[in-house]
Coordinates of C-alpha atoms in Angstrom, one line a residue:
Chain Y
M17 CA 19.1 21.6 -0.3
T18 CA 19.5 22.0 -4.0
A19 CA 21.9 19.1 -4.3
G20 CA 21.5 16.9 -7.4
T21 CA 19.9 19.6 -9.5
V22 CA 20.7 19.2 -13.1
A23 CA 18.3 21.7 -14.7
I24 CA 15.8 24.4 -13.9
G25 CA 12.6 24.8 -15.9
V26 CA 10.1 27.7 -15.8
D27 CA 6.7 27.8 -17.3
W28 CA 5.9 31.5 -17.2
G29 CA 2.5 32.3 -18.6
T30 CA 0.0 35.1 -18.8
T31 CA -1.4 34.6 -15.3
S32 CA 1.0 32.2 -13.5
F33 CA 4.6 31.4 -12.9
R34 CA 5.7 27.8 -12.2
A35 CA 9.3 26.7 -11.7
F36 CA 10.9 23.3 -11.3
R37 CA 14.2 21.9 -10.2
F38 CA 15.1 18.6 -11.9
G39 CA 17.3 15.7 -10.8
A40 CA 19.4 13.6 -13.1
E41 CA 16.5 11.3 -14.2
G42 CA 14.2 14.2 -14.9
E43 CA 12.5 13.8 -11.5
M44 CA 11.1 17.0 -10.0
L45 CA 13.1 17.8 -6.9
E46 CA 11.1 20.9 -6.1
G47 CA 8.3 23.0 -7.6
R48 CA 7.4 26.6 -7.0
R49 CA 4.3 28.4 -8.1
A50 CA 3.4 32.1 -8.0
Q51 CA 0.6 34.4 -9.3
A52 CA 3.3 36.5 -11.0
G53 CA 2.0 35.9 -14.6
I54 CA 3.5 38.3 -17.2
L55 CA 0.4 40.5 -17.1
A56 CA 1.2 41.3 -13.4
I57 CA 4.7 42.5 -14.2
D58 CA 5.6 45.8 -15.8
A59 CA 7.9 45.9 -18.9
G60 CA 11.5 46.2 -17.6
E61 CA 10.7 44.4 -14.3
F62 CA 11.0 40.8 -15.5
E63 CA 14.6 40.3 -14.3
D64 CA 13.8 41.7 -10.9
A65 CA 10.8 39.4 -10.6
F66 CA 12.7 36.4 -11.8
E67 CA 15.5 37.0 -9.3
E68 CA 13.0 37.4 -6.5
L69 CA 11.1 34.2 -7.5
I70 CA 14.1 31.8 -8.0
G71 CA 17.3 33.8 -7.4
D72 CA 18.1 31.5 -4.6
W73 CA 18.1 28.5 -6.9
L74 CA 20.4 30.3 -9.3
D75 CA 22.8 31.0 -6.4
A76 CA 22.8 27.4 -5.3
V77 CA 23.2 25.7 -8.7
P78 CA 25.3 28.1 -10.7
T79 CA 25.9 26.1 -13.9
V80 CA 22.9 24.0 -14.8
P81 CA 20.7 25.0 -17.8
V82 CA 17.7 27.3 -17.1
V83 CA 14.9 27.1 -19.7
L84 CA 11.8 29.3 -19.7
S85 CA 8.7 28.7 -21.8
G86 CA 5.4 30.3 -22.3
M87 CA 4.2 33.9 -22.8
I88 CA 7.4 35.2 -21.2
G89 CA 8.7 34.9 -24.8
S90 CA 5.9 37.0 -26.3
R91 CA 5.9 40.6 -27.3
Q92 CA 4.4 41.4 -23.9
G93 CA 7.0 39.3 -22.1
W94 CA 10.7 39.6 -21.2
L95 CA 12.2 39.0 -24.6
E96 CA 10.3 38.2 -27.8
T97 CA 11.4 34.9 -29.3
P98 CA 10.5 33.7 -32.8
Y99 CA 7.9 31.0 -33.7
L100 CA 9.3 27.8 -35.0
S101 CA 7.4 26.2 -37.9
C102 CA 5.8 22.7 -37.4
P103 CA 6.8 20.0 -37.5
A104 CA 8.9 20.5 -34.4
A105 CA 10.5 18.1 -31.9
V106 CA 12.2 18.7 -28.6
D107 CA 15.6 19.0 -30.3
D108 CA 14.2 21.6 -32.7
I109 CA 13.0 23.7 -29.8
S110 CA 16.3 23.4 -27.8
G111 CA 18.2 24.3 -31.0
A112 CA 16.1 27.5 -31.3
L113 CA 16.3 28.6 -27.7
V114 CA 17.1 32.3 -27.3
P115 CA 19.9 33.1 -24.7
L116 CA 19.5 35.9 -22.3
T117 CA 22.3 37.1 -20.0
L118 CA 21.2 38.2 -16.6
A119 CA 22.9 41.1 -14.7
R120 CA 24.6 38.5 -12.5
G121 CA 26.3 37.1 -15.7
R122 CA 24.2 33.9 -15.8
V123 CA 22.9 32.9 -19.2
I124 CA 19.3 31.6 -19.3
H125 CA 17.3 30.3 -22.3
L126 CA 13.9 31.3 -23.6
A127 CA 11.9 28.8 -25.7
P128 CA 10.5 29.8 -29.1
G129 CA 6.8 29.4 -29.8
L130 CA 5.4 27.1 -32.5
S131 CA 3.5 28.1 -35.6
V132 CA 1.6 26.3 -38.4
R133 CA -0.2 27.5 -41.4
A134 CA -3.6 26.2 -42.7
G135 CA -4.1 25.3 -46.3
D136 CA -5.4 28.8 -47.0
G137 CA -2.3 30.4 -45.4
V138 CA -3.9 31.5 -42.1
P139 CA -1.4 31.0 -39.3
D140 CA -1.9 29.5 -35.9
V141 CA 0.5 29.9 -32.9
M142 CA 1.2 28.6 -29.5
R143 CA 3.7 29.6 -26.7
G144 CA 4.3 27.2 -23.9
E145 CA 1.7 24.6 -24.8
E146 CA 4.2 22.8 -27.1
V147 CA 6.3 22.1 -24.1
Q148 CA 3.3 20.5 -22.3
I149 CA 2.3 18.6 -25.4
L150 CA 5.8 17.1 -26.0
G151 CA 6.1 16.4 -22.3
A152 CA 2.7 14.7 -22.2
V153 CA 3.5 12.4 -25.1
D154 CA 6.8 11.5 -23.3
L155 CA 4.9 10.8 -20.1
L156 CA 2.6 8.5 -22.0
G157 CA 5.6 6.5 -23.2
A158 CA 4.3 7.1 -26.7
T159 CA 5.7 8.7 -29.8
S160 CA 2.4 9.7 -31.5
A161 CA -0.8 11.0 -30.0
T162 CA -3.6 13.6 -30.2
V163 CA -3.2 16.0 -27.3
C164 CA -5.8 18.6 -26.2
L165 CA -5.1 21.4 -23.7
P166 CA -8.6 22.8 -22.9
G167 CA -8.9 26.3 -21.7
T168 CA -9.4 30.0 -22.7
H169 CA -7.7 29.2 -26.0
S170 CA -7.9 25.4 -26.3
K171 CA -5.1 23.8 -28.2
W172 CA -5.4 20.5 -30.2
A173 CA -2.1 19.1 -31.4
V174 CA -1.2 16.0 -33.4
V175 CA 2.2 14.5 -32.4
E176 CA 3.7 12.0 -34.8
N177 CA 7.1 10.4 -34.2
R178 CA 7.7 12.8 -31.2
R179 CA 7.2 15.8 -33.4
V180 CA 4.3 18.3 -33.2
T181 CA 3.1 18.1 -36.8
S182 CA 0.0 20.3 -36.7
F183 CA -2.2 22.0 -34.2
S184 CA -5.2 24.3 -34.0
T185 CA -6.4 26.8 -31.4
H186 CA -10.0 27.3 -30.5
M187 CA -11.2 30.3 -28.6
T188 CA -13.7 28.2 -26.7
G189 CA -13.1 29.4 -23.1
E190 CA -12.9 33.0 -24.0
V191 CA -16.0 32.9 -26.2
F192 CA -17.9 31.2 -23.4
D193 CA -16.7 33.9 -20.9
V194 CA -17.5 37.0 -23.1
L195 CA -20.9 35.6 -24.0
R196 CA -22.0 34.9 -20.5
R197 CA -20.6 38.2 -19.2
H198 CA -21.4 40.6 -22.0
S199 CA -24.1 39.2 -24.3
I200 CA -27.9 38.9 -23.8
L201 CA -27.3 35.2 -22.8
G202 CA -25.9 36.3 -19.5
R203 CA -29.4 37.5 -18.4
G204 CA -30.6 33.9 -18.4
I205 CA -27.6 32.4 -16.6
E206 CA -27.2 31.9 -12.9
H207 CA -23.4 32.0 -12.9
A208 CA -22.7 30.2 -9.7
A209 CA -24.7 27.2 -10.7
W210 CA -23.6 24.1 -12.6
D211 CA -25.6 21.1 -14.0
D212 CA -23.8 18.1 -15.6
A213 CA -26.9 16.9 -17.4
A214 CA -27.4 20.3 -19.0
F215 CA -23.7 20.3 -20.0
R216 CA -24.2 17.0 -21.8
K217 CA -27.3 18.3 -23.5
G218 CA -25.4 21.3 -24.7
V219 CA -22.6 19.0 -26.1
A220 CA -25.2 16.9 -27.9
R221 CA -27.0 20.0 -29.3
S222 CA -23.7 21.1 -31.0
G223 CA -24.5 18.5 -33.7
A224 CA -27.9 19.9 -34.6
A225 CA -28.5 21.8 -37.8
G226 CA -27.9 25.5 -37.9
G227 CA -24.4 26.1 -36.6
L228 CA -23.0 27.7 -33.5
L229 CA -24.3 31.2 -34.0
H230 CA -27.8 29.7 -34.2
H231 CA -27.3 27.3 -31.3
L232 CA -26.3 30.2 -29.1
F233 CA -29.6 31.9 -29.6
G234 CA -31.3 28.7 -28.6
V235 CA -29.9 29.2 -25.1
R236 CA -32.0 32.4 -24.9
A237 CA -35.1 31.0 -26.6
A238 CA -35.1 27.8 -24.4
G239 CA -34.9 30.1 -21.4
L240 CA -37.9 32.2 -22.6
F241 CA -39.9 29.0 -22.9
G242 CA -38.9 27.8 -19.4
D243 CA -37.1 24.8 -21.1
L244 CA -33.7 25.8 -19.6
A245 CA -33.5 27.1 -16.0
P246 CA -30.9 29.8 -15.2
E247 CA -29.2 27.2 -13.0
A248 CA -28.7 25.0 -16.0
A249 CA -28.1 27.6 -18.7
G250 CA -24.4 28.2 -18.1
A251 CA -23.6 24.5 -18.2
F252 CA -25.6 24.1 -21.4
L253 CA -23.8 27.0 -23.0
S254 CA -20.5 25.5 -21.9
G255 CA -21.4 22.2 -23.4
L256 CA -22.5 23.8 -26.6
V257 CA -19.2 25.6 -27.3
I258 CA -17.1 22.7 -26.1
G259 CA -19.1 20.4 -28.3
H260 CA -18.5 22.6 -31.3
E261 CA -14.8 22.7 -30.5
I262 CA -14.5 18.9 -30.4
R263 CA -16.6 18.4 -33.5
A264 CA -14.4 20.9 -35.4
A265 CA -11.2 19.2 -34.1
E266 CA -12.4 15.9 -35.6
P267 CA -10.4 13.7 -33.2
T268 CA -9.5 10.2 -34.1
G269 CA -8.4 7.7 -31.4
T270 CA -7.9 8.6 -27.8
V271 CA -7.5 12.3 -27.0
Y272 CA -5.0 12.9 -24.2
L273 CA -6.1 15.8 -22.1
V274 CA -3.7 18.1 -20.2
G275 CA -5.1 20.8 -17.9
E276 CA -7.0 21.6 -14.8
E277 CA -8.7 18.6 -13.2
E278 CA -12.3 20.0 -13.5
L279 CA -11.8 21.1 -17.2
V280 CA -10.3 17.7 -18.1
R281 CA -13.3 16.0 -16.4
L282 CA -15.7 18.1 -18.6
Y283 CA -13.8 17.4 -21.8
R284 CA -13.7 13.7 -21.0
G285 CA -17.5 13.8 -20.6
A286 CA -18.0 15.8 -23.8
L287 CA -15.7 13.5 -25.8
E288 CA -17.7 10.5 -24.5
T289 CA -21.0 12.1 -25.3
L290 CA -19.8 12.5 -28.9
G291 CA -18.5 8.9 -29.2
H292 CA -14.8 9.6 -28.6
R293 CA -12.5 8.7 -25.8
G294 CA -10.5 11.2 -23.6
E295 CA -7.8 10.3 -21.1
A296 CA -6.2 12.6 -18.6
V297 CA -2.4 13.0 -18.5
A298 CA -2.0 12.7 -14.8
A299 CA 1.6 14.0 -14.2
H300 CA 3.0 17.4 -14.8
A301 CA 3.4 17.7 -18.6
A302 CA 5.0 21.1 -18.5
A303 CA 7.7 20.0 -16.1
C304 CA 8.4 17.0 -18.2
G305 CA 8.7 19.0 -21.4
L306 CA 10.9 21.6 -19.8
F307 CA 13.3 18.8 -18.6
L308 CA 13.4 17.3 -22.1
I309 CA 14.4 20.6 -23.6
A310 CA 17.0 21.4 -20.9
D311 CA 18.4 17.9 -21.2
S312 CA 18.6 18.3 -25.0
L313 CA 20.4 21.7 -24.5
A314 CA 22.9 20.1 -22.0
R315 CA 23.6 17.2 -24.4
E316 CA 24.1 19.7 -27.3
A317 CA 26.5 21.8 -25.1
G318 CA 28.4 18.7 -24.1
R319 CA 29.1 17.6 -27.7
Chain I
M22 CA -54.3 66.2 -42.5
T23 CA -55.1 62.6 -41.5
A24 CA -57.8 62.2 -44.1
G25 CA -58.1 58.9 -45.8
T26 CA -56.4 57.0 -43.0
V27 CA -57.7 53.4 -42.7
A28 CA -55.1 51.9 -40.3
I29 CA -52.3 52.8 -38.1
G30 CA -49.3 50.4 -37.7
V31 CA -46.4 50.6 -35.1
D32 CA -43.2 48.7 -35.2
W33 CA -41.9 49.2 -31.7
G34 CA -38.6 47.5 -31.1
T35 CA -35.8 47.4 -28.5
T36 CA -34.1 50.5 -29.7
S37 CA -36.6 52.3 -32.1
F38 CA -40.2 53.3 -32.6
R39 CA -41.7 53.6 -36.1
A40 CA -45.3 54.4 -36.8
F41 CA -47.2 54.5 -40.1
R42 CA -50.6 55.9 -41.2
F43 CA -52.0 53.9 -44.1
G44 CA -54.5 54.8 -46.9
A45 CA -57.1 52.5 -48.4
E46 CA -54.7 50.8 -50.8
G47 CA -52.1 50.2 -48.0
E48 CA -50.1 53.3 -49.2
M49 CA -48.1 55.0 -46.4
L50 CA -49.6 58.4 -45.9
E51 CA -47.2 59.4 -43.2
G52 CA -44.4 57.8 -41.2
R53 CA -42.9 58.8 -37.8
R54 CA -39.7 57.5 -36.2
A55 CA -38.3 58.0 -32.8
Q56 CA -35.4 56.7 -30.7
A57 CA -38.0 55.7 -28.0
G58 CA -37.3 51.9 -28.1
I59 CA -38.7 49.9 -25.3
L60 CA -35.3 49.9 -23.5
A61 CA -35.6 53.6 -23.2
I62 CA -39.0 53.5 -21.5
D63 CA -39.7 52.5 -17.9
A64 CA -42.2 49.8 -17.0
G65 CA -45.6 51.5 -16.6
E66 CA -44.7 54.4 -18.9
F67 CA -45.6 52.8 -22.2
E68 CA -49.0 54.3 -22.5
D69 CA -47.7 57.8 -21.8
A70 CA -45.0 57.4 -24.3
F71 CA -47.4 56.1 -26.9
E72 CA -49.8 59.0 -26.4
E73 CA -46.9 61.4 -26.7
L74 CA -45.7 59.8 -29.9
I75 CA -48.9 59.4 -31.9
G76 CA -51.7 60.6 -29.6
D77 CA -52.6 63.2 -32.3
W78 CA -53.2 60.5 -34.8
L79 CA -55.5 58.6 -32.4
D80 CA -57.4 61.9 -31.9
A81 CA -57.7 62.5 -35.6
V82 CA -58.8 59.0 -36.7
P83 CA -60.8 57.6 -33.8
T84 CA -62.0 54.3 -35.2
V85 CA -59.3 52.7 -37.5
P86 CA -57.4 49.6 -36.4
V87 CA -54.1 50.3 -34.6
V88 CA -51.6 47.4 -34.7
L89 CA -48.3 47.2 -32.8
S90 CA -45.6 44.6 -33.4
G91 CA -42.1 44.0 -32.1
M92 CA -40.6 43.8 -28.7
I93 CA -43.3 46.0 -27.3
G94 CA -45.2 42.6 -26.9
S95 CA -42.3 41.0 -24.9
R96 CA -41.9 40.5 -21.2
Q97 CA -39.9 43.8 -21.1
G98 CA -42.6 45.6 -23.1
W99 CA -46.0 47.0 -22.5
L100 CA -48.0 43.7 -22.4
E101 CA -46.6 40.3 -23.0
T102 CA -48.3 38.5 -25.9
P103 CA -47.9 34.8 -26.7
Y104 CA -45.8 33.2 -29.4
L105 CA -47.8 31.7 -32.3
S106 CA -46.4 28.4 -33.6
C107 CA -45.2 28.1 -37.2
P108 CA -46.5 27.8 -39.8
A109 CA -48.2 31.2 -39.5
A110 CA -49.8 33.5 -42.1
V111 CA -51.1 37.1 -41.8
D112 CA -54.6 35.9 -40.9
D113 CA -53.1 33.7 -38.1
I114 CA -51.4 36.7 -36.7
S115 CA -54.4 39.0 -36.9
G116 CA -56.5 36.2 -35.3
A117 CA -54.0 36.1 -32.3
L118 CA -53.8 39.9 -31.7
V119 CA -54.0 40.9 -28.1
P120 CA -56.3 43.8 -27.5
L121 CA -55.4 46.6 -25.0
T122 CA -57.7 49.3 -23.9
L123 CA -56.1 52.7 -23.5
A124 CA -57.2 55.2 -20.7
R125 CA -58.9 57.2 -23.4
G126 CA -61.1 54.1 -24.2
R127 CA -59.5 53.3 -27.5
V128 CA -58.7 49.6 -28.1
I129 CA -55.4 48.9 -29.8
H130 CA -53.9 45.5 -30.8
L131 CA -50.5 44.0 -30.0
A132 CA -49.2 41.3 -32.3
P133 CA -48.0 37.9 -31.0
G134 CA -44.5 36.7 -31.8
L135 CA -43.7 33.5 -33.7
S136 CA -42.0 30.3 -32.5
V137 CA -40.7 27.2 -34.0
R138 CA -39.1 24.1 -32.6
A139 CA -36.1 22.3 -34.1
G140 CA -36.1 18.5 -34.4
D141 CA -34.4 18.1 -31.0
G142 CA -37.1 20.3 -29.4
V143 CA -35.0 23.5 -28.9
P144 CA -37.2 26.5 -29.6
D145 CA -36.6 29.6 -31.6
V146 CA -38.5 32.9 -31.4
M147 CA -39.1 36.2 -33.2
R148 CA -41.0 39.3 -32.4
G149 CA -41.7 41.8 -35.1
E150 CA -39.5 40.3 -37.8
E151 CA -42.4 38.1 -38.9
V152 CA -44.3 41.2 -39.8
Q153 CA -41.4 42.4 -42.0
I154 CA -41.0 38.9 -43.5
L155 CA -44.6 38.6 -44.5
G156 CA -44.6 42.2 -45.7
A157 CA -41.4 41.6 -47.8
V158 CA -42.9 38.6 -49.5
D159 CA -46.1 40.6 -50.3
L160 CA -43.9 43.4 -51.7
L161 CA -42.1 41.0 -53.9
G162 CA -45.5 39.9 -55.3
A163 CA -44.5 36.4 -54.4
T164 CA -46.0 33.7 -52.2
S165 CA -42.8 31.8 -51.3
A166 CA -39.3 33.0 -50.6
T167 CA -36.3 32.8 -48.3
V168 CA -36.0 36.0 -46.4
C169 CA -33.1 37.2 -44.3
L170 CA -33.1 40.0 -41.8
P171 CA -29.4 40.6 -40.9
G172 CA -28.5 42.2 -37.7
T173 CA -27.8 41.7 -34.0
H174 CA -29.8 38.6 -34.0
S175 CA -30.2 37.7 -37.7
K176 CA -33.4 36.0 -38.8
W177 CA -33.7 33.6 -41.7
A178 CA -37.2 32.6 -42.6
V179 CA -38.7 30.3 -45.2
V180 CA -42.1 31.5 -46.5
E181 CA -44.2 29.0 -48.4
N182 CA -47.7 29.8 -49.7
R183 CA -47.7 33.1 -47.7
R184 CA -47.0 31.3 -44.4
V185 CA -43.8 31.5 -42.4
T186 CA -43.1 27.7 -42.2
S187 CA -39.7 27.8 -40.4
F188 CA -37.0 30.2 -39.3
S189 CA -33.7 30.4 -37.4
T190 CA -32.0 33.1 -35.4
H191 CA -28.2 33.6 -35.5
M192 CA -26.5 35.8 -32.9
T193 CA -24.1 37.0 -35.6
G194 CA -24.2 40.8 -34.9
E195 CA -24.0 40.4 -31.1
V196 CA -21.2 37.9 -31.2
F197 CA -19.2 40.2 -33.5
D198 CA -19.8 43.1 -31.2
V199 CA -18.9 41.3 -27.9
L200 CA -15.8 39.8 -29.5
R201 CA -14.4 43.0 -30.8
R202 CA -15.3 44.9 -27.6
H203 CA -14.5 42.4 -24.9
S204 CA -12.2 39.6 -26.3
I205 CA -8.5 39.6 -27.0
L206 CA -9.4 40.1 -30.7
G207 CA -10.3 43.7 -30.0
R208 CA -6.6 44.5 -29.4
G209 CA -5.8 43.9 -33.0
I210 CA -8.8 45.8 -34.4
E211 CA -8.9 49.4 -35.5
H212 CA -12.6 49.9 -34.9
A213 CA -13.2 52.9 -37.1
A214 CA -11.7 51.2 -40.2
W215 CA -13.3 49.1 -42.8
D216 CA -11.9 47.0 -45.7
D217 CA -14.2 45.3 -48.2
A218 CA -11.5 43.0 -49.5
A219 CA -10.7 41.8 -45.9
F220 CA -14.5 41.3 -45.4
R221 CA -14.6 39.0 -48.4
K222 CA -11.5 37.1 -47.2
G223 CA -13.3 36.5 -43.9
V224 CA -16.4 35.3 -45.7
A225 CA -14.3 32.9 -47.7
R226 CA -12.3 31.7 -44.7
S227 CA -15.6 30.6 -43.0
G228 CA -15.4 27.5 -45.2
A229 CA -12.0 26.3 -44.1
A230 CA -11.5 23.4 -41.8
G231 CA -11.6 23.9 -38.1
G232 CA -14.9 25.6 -37.3
L233 CA -15.8 29.1 -36.0
L234 CA -14.0 28.9 -32.6
H235 CA -10.8 28.1 -34.4
H236 CA -11.3 30.7 -37.2
L237 CA -11.7 33.4 -34.5
F238 CA -8.3 32.7 -33.2
G239 CA -6.9 33.0 -36.7
V240 CA -7.8 36.7 -36.5
R241 CA -5.4 37.1 -33.7
A242 CA -2.7 34.8 -35.2
A243 CA -2.8 36.5 -38.5
G244 CA -2.5 39.9 -36.7
L245 CA 0.6 38.6 -34.8
F246 CA 2.2 37.6 -38.2
G247 CA 1.4 41.0 -39.8
D248 CA -0.9 39.2 -42.3
L249 CA -3.9 41.2 -41.1
A250 CA -3.6 44.9 -40.4
P251 CA -5.7 46.4 -37.6
E252 CA -7.5 48.4 -40.2
A253 CA -8.6 45.2 -41.9
A254 CA -9.1 42.9 -38.9
G255 CA -12.6 44.2 -38.0
A256 CA -13.9 43.6 -41.5
F257 CA -12.3 40.2 -41.7
L258 CA -13.9 39.2 -38.4
S259 CA -17.3 40.5 -39.6
G260 CA -16.9 38.5 -42.8
L261 CA -16.0 35.4 -40.8
V262 CA -19.1 35.4 -38.6
I263 CA -21.4 36.4 -41.5
G264 CA -19.9 33.7 -43.6
H265 CA -20.6 31.1 -40.9
E266 CA -24.1 32.3 -40.6
I267 CA -24.8 32.0 -44.3
R268 CA -23.2 28.6 -44.5
A269 CA -25.2 27.3 -41.6
A270 CA -28.5 28.8 -43.0
E271 CA -27.9 26.7 -46.2
P272 CA -29.9 29.0 -48.5
T273 CA -31.3 27.7 -51.7
G274 CA -32.4 30.2 -54.4
T275 CA -32.4 33.9 -54.1
V276 CA -32.2 35.3 -50.5
Y277 CA -34.3 38.4 -50.0
L278 CA -32.7 40.8 -47.6
V279 CA -34.5 43.2 -45.4
G280 CA -32.6 45.7 -43.3
E281 CA -30.3 48.7 -43.1
E282 CA -28.7 49.5 -46.5
E283 CA -25.1 49.0 -45.5
L284 CA -25.8 45.7 -43.8
V285 CA -27.8 44.5 -46.8
R286 CA -24.9 45.4 -49.0
L287 CA -22.5 43.3 -46.9
Y288 CA -24.8 40.3 -46.9
R289 CA -25.3 40.6 -50.7
G290 CA -21.5 40.5 -51.1
A291 CA -21.1 37.7 -48.7
L292 CA -23.8 35.6 -50.4
E293 CA -22.1 36.3 -53.7
T294 CA -18.7 35.2 -52.3
L295 CA -20.3 31.9 -51.3
G296 CA -22.0 31.3 -54.6
H297 CA -25.5 32.5 -53.6
R298 CA -27.6 35.4 -54.7
G299 CA -29.0 38.1 -52.5
E300 CA -31.5 40.8 -53.4
A301 CA -32.6 43.8 -51.3
V302 CA -36.3 44.3 -50.6
A303 CA -36.3 48.0 -51.3
A304 CA -39.6 49.3 -49.8
H305 CA -40.6 49.3 -46.2
A306 CA -41.4 45.7 -45.3
A307 CA -42.5 46.4 -41.8
A308 CA -45.1 49.0 -42.9
C309 CA -46.4 46.6 -45.5
G310 CA -46.7 43.7 -43.0
L311 CA -48.5 46.0 -40.5
F312 CA -51.0 47.1 -43.1
L313 CA -51.7 43.5 -44.1
I314 CA -52.4 42.6 -40.4
A315 CA -54.6 45.7 -39.8
D316 CA -56.5 45.0 -43.0
S317 CA -57.0 41.4 -42.0
L318 CA -58.3 42.6 -38.6
A319 CA -60.7 45.1 -40.3
R320 CA -62.1 42.4 -42.7
E321 CA -62.5 40.0 -39.8
A322 CA -64.3 42.7 -37.8
G323 CA -66.5 43.6 -40.8
R324 CA -67.8 40.0 -41.1

């Protein structure tokens, strides 16, 4: 059943767990997915959870590399791994893997995160997205690309010559969520509704004078004047913050999008509205990135 | 006790009630303040509350004009008054007052709000601040000025020739509050602490590349790296959003600040950090504005 497995990769994030068994060409032989994100697991219980989730794979293929990426390597995770400074390639990440010996004696490897510092010294960080980003670029058959992972904390990364050279995080999804749930804007929003035209209007509005803090109040004022129905207000607000994110990211060339289908659709539309081009990375970028790291580790060990 | 009263003005907002008795020269003979903002009063109970708060003044001076401004004229208030389009001067506001007859037979007047539309048609509104803005400019002995009322929803207004010609609202205070209470940023903030140097750093950071949604994540990343202590993070975040507000408002010349002493101090510092100049309007701008409107109403009635 597990024949031909040459590596196991695990993308273990805040809210989800995804594991993959890879064949010799990096093909995914099997995938497993669970709701067991690190927030759902108590400190000290990670090994038990891990054994429960893929202990049978470990039994069946006792020697192949096992690589874990994502928030599992954060302070709230299993074992805190350091952040690697950009620029960073697959080999840099595999060279900085942190080994962890399980009670059964098997050694597994946790990936480091990546960090970068802006000109004024303020840092930025990612954990897990770098694996998806490098995987996406490999899937594209490219060596350089701009990659965006939209979401709660959207990541924009520039990859040059297969190395993540810089990136920035935008709190777009979380800001949208706290505003519609906890600010006065929520009163004018019918949460279950969506309106693509209003979304595009919000994206376009992001370029108007006055900045984001002013544009946000416009959601309320337009509602008071009956210019924005509650059924359209949530989509308008979403377009507004996504528009601000894209403008701030200043993309050049095609933006490769990695993420949930619906979110990728929205970002493609927003990029188009702002005169850019977005393209979805169709295959599983995290799996690809995990295989690349495990493969690099195996080649390193074989030397 | 109420001798010499020529007008009564009431600034009745969301969270507070302030009433003033004025003498013939506009001097404040008496002020009263209560926590009885409109949110604390049930629909249908406004007249009872009003009588309880200043019924004795109405008894004592039965004929002078009584003008109310603020959210009391909103949909959630006593009686919804319209929005007057900018440009608007004191006489425009007094000409658009909405009369309301109390059970005791006395007529009082509720002020309209102001509205303005951006080039792309999105509206902005204020209720009550226009009275403070026109009052502040009068107190300055000026006819033109840029006035800022910092707060939950900061207002920036341009007054030319004693008319509010344009304004913009920024959700700065509310965004700061929901982020520190409901977003991941709150985890890295010691809420009771303050740090002026960190505030100034946040203000300066607002000019860096990447936009507000990216800068917000920097609060978290800097915390992870130990670059920003929890005792400094709240002030840094505050400086960040206030810096973004000021940059977006693009002030020219001195900015006259109307508001709570501590908030005015912060905005003065932020303006200075960004190379601008802020000056506090020391006296009670709302009282002055209410007197101007009541006086205009009386002159109109006397014609």
